[in-house]
């Protein structure tokens, strides 16, 4: 049973009063306060050339990533008897799988080019190669952008209400709230979505999709199935062990990257950030609760996906203009933009954000139009006296 009594919870937080799961300090900036600017004000601050999509430049990143992936495969096959090669290969290749996912993600947003057919073809090639149903994910991700920060309508890493949280069995809570299990959630999400939501990214009749989108889902599911068939064929030709080393383990590393990054873009900030319902929610207020992250040497490798706030508000901006657009928008955003903590080469500091958030951010209140994550203290072994 989750602890929902304000009086009980307050005993663990004597420094300042709790308001719907968060300590309110009158001297701190309140991120839930309605911003004094509009989306149009941010848009006006961004240079016009940041909106320009260059398909040749976008394709050059695809070529770069495919060349790196192919080179890694060649090196691994040549030195496959050397045990030291495989751990390096797994991490590097899994990271590159994540990089091509980001490019396919840009195709889904239309920031890859102004040509829908080019976006669709490249997106299907990239996403199908890493077992992602392109249109199914594209549509659900569009829903996420359009409703981010809304307790009921958001799609990605949606907070559980206390009522839903209390219906979860022990195994589900373990998988969702104990690292490293949440880092392997993505394949399950594709098939079953999140707790409290129904449907599948592979089913054209899922309630995620409108009737006129069903043909898109059939196409993407077919492409996904062809990739699975190709992997089965390769396992026969080269053997399942070599295929597992070349593709299976890097795929798991890719899944970990995806869950790690997408979770931390919407959770784990040092200051608790609000979620909204009803009239309090707006596209702007929801988008402003996203968080930029610095991933060190990986920023360029995974196409600056860490510049997430401006991407969330304006997903049409190509990834290669996001840094400049963010710098230009800061003067408008003010305190609503949270500077990411600078990373060393490897963003090990973000593991602390991840572990702390997964451990503490369990559910939000069933009521209220501005809510914050609350903690089930019994789950983390603390007793309420």
Short mmCIF file of C-alpha atoms in Angstrom, two decimals:
data_model
loop_
_atom_site.label_atom_id
_atom_site.label_comp_id
_atom_site.label_asym_id
_atom_site.label_seq_id
_atom_site.Cartn_x
_atom_site.Cartn_y
_atom_site.Cartn_z
CA UNK A 1 0.00 0.00 0.00
CA UNK A 2 1.37 3.42 -0.95
CA UNK A 3 1.70 6.09 1.70
CA UNK A 4 -0.72 8.84 0.72
CA UNK A 5 -1.45 10.52 4.05
CA UNK A 6 -0.07 14.09 4.02
CA UNK A 7 0.39 13.95 7.79
CA UNK A 8 2.38 10.72 7.63
CA UNK A 9 4.52 11.90 4.78
CA UNK A 10 5.24 15.23 6.45
CA UNK A 11 6.96 13.46 9.32
CA UNK A 12 9.68 12.53 6.87
CA UNK A 13 9.96 16.07 5.52
CA UNK A 14 10.23 18.52 8.38
CA UNK A 15 12.23 21.15 6.51
CA UNK A 16 9.23 22.66 4.75
CA UNK A 17 5.58 21.76 4.16
CA UNK A 18 4.60 19.30 1.47
CA UNK A 19 2.17 20.41 -1.22
CA UNK A 20 0.92 17.42 -3.19
CA UNK A 21 4.20 15.56 -2.87
CA UNK A 22 6.71 18.41 -3.13
CA UNK A 23 8.37 20.66 -0.60
CA UNK A 24 7.47 24.27 -1.29
CA UNK A 25 10.09 26.89 -0.51
CA UNK A 26 8.86 30.43 -0.94
CA UNK A 27 12.33 31.63 -1.93
CA UNK A 28 12.76 29.13 -4.77
CA UNK A 29 11.56 29.53 -8.32
CA UNK A 30 8.26 27.74 -8.81
CA UNK A 31 8.38 25.75 -12.08
CA UNK A 32 4.61 25.26 -11.97
CA UNK A 33 3.91 29.00 -12.18
CA UNK A 34 2.34 29.97 -15.53
CA UNK A 35 5.13 31.37 -17.73
CA UNK A 36 4.98 35.09 -18.65
CA UNK A 37 5.66 34.31 -22.32
CA UNK A 38 4.02 32.37 -25.13
CA UNK A 39 5.19 29.72 -27.59
CA UNK A 40 5.26 32.45 -30.26
CA UNK A 41 7.73 34.46 -28.18
CA UNK A 42 10.17 31.54 -28.06
CA UNK A 43 9.69 30.88 -31.75
CA UNK A 44 10.46 34.51 -32.59
CA UNK A 45 13.76 34.35 -30.69
CA UNK A 46 15.05 31.41 -32.75
CA UNK A 47 16.95 32.41 -35.93
CA UNK A 48 15.07 31.65 -39.13
CA UNK A 49 17.81 29.42 -40.56
CA UNK A 50 17.39 27.02 -37.62
CA UNK A 51 14.11 25.90 -39.17
CA UNK A 52 15.68 25.00 -42.51
CA UNK A 53 15.99 21.25 -43.21
CA UNK A 54 18.80 20.13 -45.46
CA UNK A 55 18.09 16.57 -46.70
CA UNK A 56 21.64 16.12 -47.94
CA UNK A 57 23.05 17.04 -44.56
CA UNK A 58 20.57 14.69 -42.88
CA UNK A 59 21.53 11.87 -45.25
CA UNK A 60 25.21 12.51 -44.51
CA UNK A 61 24.57 11.65 -40.86
CA UNK A 62 22.84 8.43 -41.95
CA UNK A 63 25.83 7.56 -44.13
CA UNK A 64 28.22 8.35 -41.29
CA UNK A 65 26.40 6.10 -38.85
CA UNK A 66 26.03 3.22 -41.31
CA UNK A 67 29.75 3.37 -42.12
CA UNK A 68 30.62 3.25 -38.42
CA UNK A 69 28.21 0.33 -37.81
CA UNK A 70 29.61 -1.59 -40.80
CA UNK A 71 33.18 -0.96 -39.70
CA UNK A 72 32.44 -2.19 -36.20
CA UNK A 73 30.92 -5.39 -37.59
CA UNK A 74 33.95 -5.97 -39.82
CA UNK A 75 36.38 -5.44 -36.92
CA UNK A 76 34.41 -7.77 -34.65
CA UNK A 77 34.28 -10.54 -37.26
CA UNK A 78 37.99 -10.25 -38.05
CA UNK A 79 38.99 -10.37 -34.38
CA UNK A 80 36.14 -12.55 -33.12
CA UNK A 81 38.52 -14.92 -31.36
CA UNK A 82 39.91 -12.09 -29.22
CA UNK A 83 37.87 -11.90 -26.03
CA UNK A 84 38.75 -8.26 -25.39
CA UNK A 85 37.11 -7.16 -28.64
CA UNK A 86 33.56 -8.13 -27.79
CA UNK A 87 32.84 -5.91 -24.75
CA UNK A 88 34.15 -2.89 -26.64
CA UNK A 89 32.14 -3.86 -29.71
CA UNK A 90 28.92 -4.39 -27.74
CA UNK A 91 29.05 -0.94 -26.13
CA UNK A 92 30.12 0.86 -29.30
CA UNK A 93 27.61 -0.87 -31.56
CA UNK A 94 24.75 -0.52 -29.09
CA UNK A 95 25.51 3.19 -28.93
CA UNK A 96 25.42 3.38 -32.73
CA UNK A 97 22.08 1.55 -32.81
CA UNK A 98 20.82 4.33 -30.52
CA UNK A 99 22.29 6.94 -32.90
CA UNK A 100 20.38 5.59 -35.91
CA UNK A 101 17.25 5.42 -33.76
CA UNK A 102 17.57 9.17 -33.22
CA UNK A 103 17.84 9.77 -36.98
CA UNK A 104 14.75 7.64 -37.56
CA UNK A 105 13.07 9.63 -34.79
CA UNK A 106 13.87 12.80 -36.76
CA UNK A 107 12.24 11.24 -39.82
CA UNK A 108 9.11 10.68 -37.75
CA UNK A 109 9.02 14.32 -36.71
CA UNK A 110 9.60 15.55 -40.26
CA UNK A 111 12.78 17.34 -39.16
CA UNK A 112 14.88 15.07 -41.39
CA UNK A 113 13.58 16.71 -44.57
CA UNK A 114 10.52 18.38 -46.08
CA UNK A 115 9.89 15.30 -48.23
CA UNK A 116 7.44 12.92 -46.47
CA UNK A 117 8.36 10.04 -48.78
CA UNK A 118 12.06 10.41 -48.04
CA UNK A 119 11.32 10.61 -44.33
CA UNK A 120 9.20 7.46 -44.49
CA UNK A 121 11.69 5.40 -46.50
CA UNK A 122 14.72 6.37 -44.39
CA UNK A 123 12.71 6.06 -41.17
CA UNK A 124 11.55 2.55 -42.05
CA UNK A 125 15.06 1.41 -42.98
CA UNK A 126 16.64 2.78 -39.82
CA UNK A 127 13.96 1.80 -37.33
CA UNK A 128 13.17 -1.61 -38.79
CA UNK A 129 16.87 -2.49 -38.64
CA UNK A 130 16.73 -2.11 -34.84
CA UNK A 131 13.29 -3.72 -34.44
CA UNK A 132 11.26 -0.56 -34.01
CA UNK A 133 7.91 -0.32 -35.88
CA UNK A 134 8.42 3.05 -37.54
CA UNK A 135 4.86 4.34 -37.98
CA UNK A 136 3.55 2.78 -34.78
CA UNK A 137 6.21 4.48 -32.72
CA UNK A 138 6.07 7.68 -34.78
CA UNK A 139 2.37 8.12 -34.04
CA UNK A 140 2.59 7.31 -30.33
CA UNK A 141 5.61 9.62 -30.02
CA UNK A 142 3.62 12.39 -31.71
CA UNK A 143 0.99 11.87 -29.01
CA UNK A 144 3.72 12.20 -26.39
CA UNK A 145 4.88 15.54 -27.80
CA UNK A 146 1.35 16.89 -28.13
CA UNK A 147 0.44 15.99 -24.55
CA UNK A 148 3.67 16.05 -22.62
CA UNK A 149 3.30 16.76 -18.94
CA UNK A 150 -0.37 15.70 -18.88
CA UNK A 151 -0.97 12.97 -16.30
CA UNK A 152 -3.60 11.10 -18.31
CA UNK A 153 -2.85 11.98 -21.93
CA UNK A 154 0.95 11.76 -22.12
CA UNK A 155 2.40 8.62 -23.69
CA UNK A 156 6.05 8.20 -22.65
CA UNK A 157 7.05 7.38 -19.06
CA UNK A 158 3.63 8.48 -17.86
CA UNK A 159 3.32 8.87 -14.08
CA UNK A 160 1.04 6.38 -12.38
CA UNK A 161 -1.80 7.71 -10.29
CA UNK A 162 -1.90 6.47 -6.71
CA UNK A 163 -4.97 4.35 -7.50
CA UNK A 164 -3.23 2.63 -10.42
CA UNK A 165 0.00 2.26 -8.45
CA UNK A 166 -1.84 0.43 -5.68
CA UNK A 167 -3.19 -2.12 -8.18
CA UNK A 168 0.31 -3.19 -9.29
CA UNK A 169 1.60 -6.52 -8.07
CA UNK A 170 5.03 -6.86 -6.48
CA UNK A 171 6.75 -8.10 -9.65
CA UNK A 172 5.47 -5.16 -11.71
CA UNK A 173 6.67 -2.69 -9.08
CA UNK A 174 10.06 -4.40 -9.05
CA UNK A 175 10.41 -4.16 -12.82
CA UNK A 176 9.37 -0.51 -12.91
CA UNK A 177 11.07 0.86 -9.80
CA UNK A 178 14.30 -1.10 -9.34
CA UNK A 179 17.34 -0.29 -11.47
CA UNK A 180 18.37 -1.83 -13.86
CA UNK A 181 14.99 -3.32 -14.82
CA UNK A 182 13.43 -0.05 -16.12
CA UNK A 183 16.31 0.19 -18.60
CA UNK A 184 14.90 -2.81 -20.46
CA UNK A 185 11.30 -1.56 -20.62
CA UNK A 186 11.16 -0.39 -24.22
CA UNK A 187 10.37 -3.69 -26.01
CA UNK A 188 7.56 -4.34 -23.52
CA UNK A 189 6.26 -0.82 -24.08
CA UNK A 190 6.10 -1.44 -27.84
CA UNK A 191 3.98 -4.53 -27.29
CA UNK A 192 1.85 -3.54 -24.28
CA UNK A 193 2.32 0.22 -23.62
CA UNK A 194 2.49 1.44 -20.01
CA UNK A 195 0.52 0.27 -16.95
CA UNK A 196 -2.96 1.74 -17.09
CA UNK A 197 -2.92 1.99 -20.90
CA UNK A 198 -3.89 -0.62 -23.48
CA UNK A 199 -2.83 -1.32 -27.03
CA UNK A 200 0.19 -2.34 -29.08
CA UNK A 201 2.39 -0.51 -31.56
CA UNK A 202 2.03 -3.50 -33.88
CA UNK A 203 -1.77 -3.70 -33.89
CA UNK A 204 -3.51 -1.42 -36.42
CA UNK A 205 -6.70 -1.60 -34.35
CA UNK A 206 -5.09 -0.31 -31.14
CA UNK A 207 -6.80 2.71 -29.65
CA UNK A 208 -3.56 4.65 -30.19
CA UNK A 209 -4.34 4.84 -33.90
CA UNK A 210 -7.18 6.37 -35.90
CA UNK A 211 -8.84 4.33 -38.67
CA UNK A 212 -7.02 6.25 -41.40
CA UNK A 213 -3.67 5.35 -39.80
CA UNK A 214 -4.19 1.58 -39.86
CA UNK A 215 -2.49 1.08 -43.22
CA UNK A 216 0.62 2.80 -41.84
CA UNK A 217 0.74 0.35 -38.95
CA UNK A 218 0.36 -2.63 -41.27
CA UNK A 219 3.27 -1.37 -43.37
CA UNK A 220 5.57 -0.84 -40.38
CA UNK A 221 4.64 -4.16 -38.79
CA UNK A 222 5.41 -5.88 -42.10
CA UNK A 223 8.84 -4.17 -42.27
CA UNK A 224 9.50 -5.19 -38.67
CA UNK A 225 8.54 -8.78 -39.49
CA UNK A 226 10.88 -8.83 -42.49
CA UNK A 227 13.73 -7.74 -40.22
CA UNK A 228 12.91 -10.55 -37.78
CA UNK A 229 12.88 -13.02 -40.69
CA UNK A 230 16.24 -11.66 -41.80
CA UNK A 231 17.69 -12.20 -38.33
CA UNK A 232 16.38 -15.79 -38.30
CA UNK A 233 18.02 -16.36 -41.69
CA UNK A 234 21.30 -14.88 -40.48
CA UNK A 235 21.27 -17.11 -37.40
CA UNK A 236 21.10 -20.12 -39.72
CA UNK A 237 23.90 -18.83 -41.93
CA UNK A 238 26.39 -17.59 -39.31
CA UNK A 239 25.08 -19.35 -36.22
CA UNK A 240 22.98 -18.01 -33.32
CA UNK A 241 26.00 -17.37 -31.07
CA UNK A 242 27.76 -15.07 -33.50
CA UNK A 243 24.49 -13.30 -34.32
CA UNK A 244 23.79 -12.79 -30.63
CA UNK A 245 27.22 -11.21 -30.21
CA UNK A 246 26.95 -9.09 -33.35
CA UNK A 247 23.32 -7.99 -32.96
CA UNK A 248 21.60 -9.30 -29.81
CA UNK A 249 23.80 -7.76 -27.15
CA UNK A 250 24.17 -4.42 -29.01
CA UNK A 251 20.37 -4.36 -29.29
CA UNK A 252 20.10 -4.64 -25.51
CA UNK A 253 22.65 -1.83 -25.10
CA UNK A 254 20.56 0.27 -27.49
CA UNK A 255 17.43 -0.41 -25.43
CA UNK A 256 19.27 0.67 -22.29
CA UNK A 257 20.40 3.89 -23.98
CA UNK A 258 16.87 4.62 -25.15
CA UNK A 259 15.26 4.07 -21.75
CA UNK A 260 18.08 5.89 -19.94
CA UNK A 261 17.87 8.99 -22.12
CA UNK A 262 14.09 9.21 -22.51
CA UNK A 263 13.53 8.73 -18.78
CA UNK A 264 16.04 11.40 -17.77
CA UNK A 265 14.60 13.93 -20.20
CA UNK A 266 11.37 13.83 -18.22
CA UNK A 267 12.44 12.78 -14.72
CA UNK A 268 15.21 13.04 -12.21
CA UNK A 269 15.86 16.78 -12.07
CA UNK A 270 17.26 18.03 -8.78
CA UNK A 271 14.10 20.10 -8.28
CA UNK A 272 10.83 18.20 -8.59
CA UNK A 273 8.91 19.24 -11.66
CA UNK A 274 5.12 19.38 -12.01
CA UNK A 275 2.64 17.29 -13.98
CA UNK A 276 -0.70 18.75 -15.00
CA UNK A 277 -4.36 17.96 -15.53
CA UNK A 278 -7.42 19.80 -16.76
CA UNK A 279 -7.24 23.56 -17.32
CA UNK A 280 -3.79 23.85 -15.76
CA UNK A 281 -2.19 21.89 -18.61
CA UNK A 282 -1.05 23.59 -21.79
CA UNK A 283 1.36 22.61 -24.55
CA UNK A 284 3.81 25.23 -23.32
CA UNK A 285 3.66 24.39 -19.61
CA UNK A 286 3.99 20.68 -20.34
CA UNK A 287 6.93 21.21 -22.68
CA UNK A 288 8.74 23.37 -20.13
CA UNK A 289 8.94 20.46 -17.70
CA UNK A 290 11.35 18.61 -19.98
CA UNK A 291 15.03 18.60 -19.07
CA UNK A 292 18.20 19.08 -21.13
CA UNK A 293 21.09 16.71 -20.39
CA UNK A 294 24.80 16.71 -21.18
CA UNK A 295 26.05 13.29 -22.31
CA UNK A 296 29.72 14.16 -22.71
CA UNK A 297 31.40 12.53 -25.72
CA UNK A 298 28.09 10.99 -26.73
CA UNK A 299 26.40 14.33 -27.50
CA UNK A 300 27.61 14.37 -31.09
CA UNK A 301 27.36 10.61 -31.54
CA UNK A 302 23.64 10.57 -30.76
CA UNK A 303 22.92 13.78 -32.64
CA UNK A 304 22.50 16.23 -29.73
CA UNK A 305 19.31 14.61 -28.47
CA UNK A 306 20.25 16.02 -25.04
CA UNK A 307 19.06 19.47 -26.18
CA UNK A 308 15.56 18.34 -25.39
CA UNK A 309 13.52 21.34 -24.25
CA UNK A 310 13.55 23.15 -27.59
CA UNK A 311 13.15 19.84 -29.40
CA UNK A 312 10.01 19.14 -27.39
CA UNK A 313 8.48 22.51 -28.09
CA UNK A 314 9.55 22.61 -31.74
CA UNK A 315 10.17 19.07 -33.02
CA UNK A 316 10.38 20.38 -36.60
CA UNK A 317 13.85 21.86 -35.93
CA UNK A 318 16.65 19.60 -37.32
CA UNK A 319 18.94 18.16 -34.69
CA UNK A 320 21.95 20.01 -36.10
CA UNK A 321 20.32 23.36 -35.26
CA UNK A 322 19.08 22.50 -31.76
CA UNK A 323 22.07 23.85 -29.84
CA UNK A 324 21.93 27.22 -31.59
CA UNK A 325 18.15 27.38 -31.21
CA UNK A 326 18.46 26.61 -27.50
CA UNK A 327 21.05 29.33 -26.96
CA UNK A 328 18.80 31.84 -28.71
CA UNK A 329 15.72 30.85 -26.71
CA UNK A 330 17.32 31.10 -23.26
CA UNK A 331 16.70 34.85 -23.04
CA UNK A 332 12.97 34.18 -23.30
CA UNK A 333 12.83 31.04 -21.17
CA UNK A 334 14.67 32.51 -18.17
CA UNK A 335 14.31 30.29 -15.10
CA UNK A 336 12.05 27.92 -17.00
CA UNK A 337 15.17 26.63 -18.72
CA UNK A 338 17.30 24.47 -16.45
CA UNK A 339 20.97 24.37 -17.44
CA UNK A 340 22.19 20.78 -17.65
CA UNK A 341 25.02 19.77 -15.35
CA UNK A 342 28.23 19.64 -17.35
CA UNK A 343 29.46 16.13 -17.98
CA UNK A 344 32.90 14.66 -18.19
CA UNK A 345 33.71 12.42 -21.14
CA UNK A 346 31.35 9.76 -19.77
CA UNK A 347 28.05 10.97 -18.21
CA UNK A 348 28.37 8.85 -15.07
CA UNK A 349 26.83 11.64 -12.99
CA UNK A 350 23.46 10.92 -14.59
CA UNK A 351 23.32 7.46 -13.01
CA UNK A 352 22.76 9.18 -9.66
CA UNK A 353 19.82 11.13 -11.14
CA UNK A 354 18.37 7.93 -12.57
CA UNK A 355 18.72 5.81 -9.44
CA UNK A 356 17.38 8.53 -7.15
CA UNK A 357 14.37 9.24 -9.35
CA UNK A 358 13.43 5.59 -9.93
CA UNK A 359 13.70 5.02 -6.19
CA UNK A 360 11.57 8.03 -5.18
CA UNK A 361 9.20 8.91 -8.02
CA UNK A 362 6.45 6.32 -7.69
CA UNK A 363 3.06 7.92 -8.26
CA UNK A 364 1.09 11.16 -8.36
CA UNK A 365 -2.11 12.06 -6.55
CA UNK A 366 -5.42 10.91 -7.99
CA UNK A 367 -6.74 14.45 -7.68
CA UNK A 368 -5.44 17.94 -8.37
CA UNK A 369 -4.55 19.79 -11.54
CA UNK A 370 -0.91 20.45 -10.58
CA UNK A 371 0.73 17.39 -9.06
CA UNK A 372 4.21 16.10 -8.27
CA UNK A 373 5.68 12.65 -7.87
CA UNK A 374 5.30 11.10 -4.43
CA UNK A 375 7.15 8.24 -2.77
CA UNK A 376 5.91 4.92 -1.45
CA UNK A 377 8.18 4.88 1.59
CA UNK A 378 7.35 1.29 2.44
CA UNK A 379 8.77 0.22 -0.90
CA UNK A 380 12.14 1.77 -0.08
CA UNK A 381 12.16 0.34 3.43
CA UNK A 382 11.23 3.42 5.49
CA UNK A 383 8.59 3.16 8.16
CA UNK A 384 6.02 5.84 8.91
CA UNK A 385 5.56 6.20 12.63
#
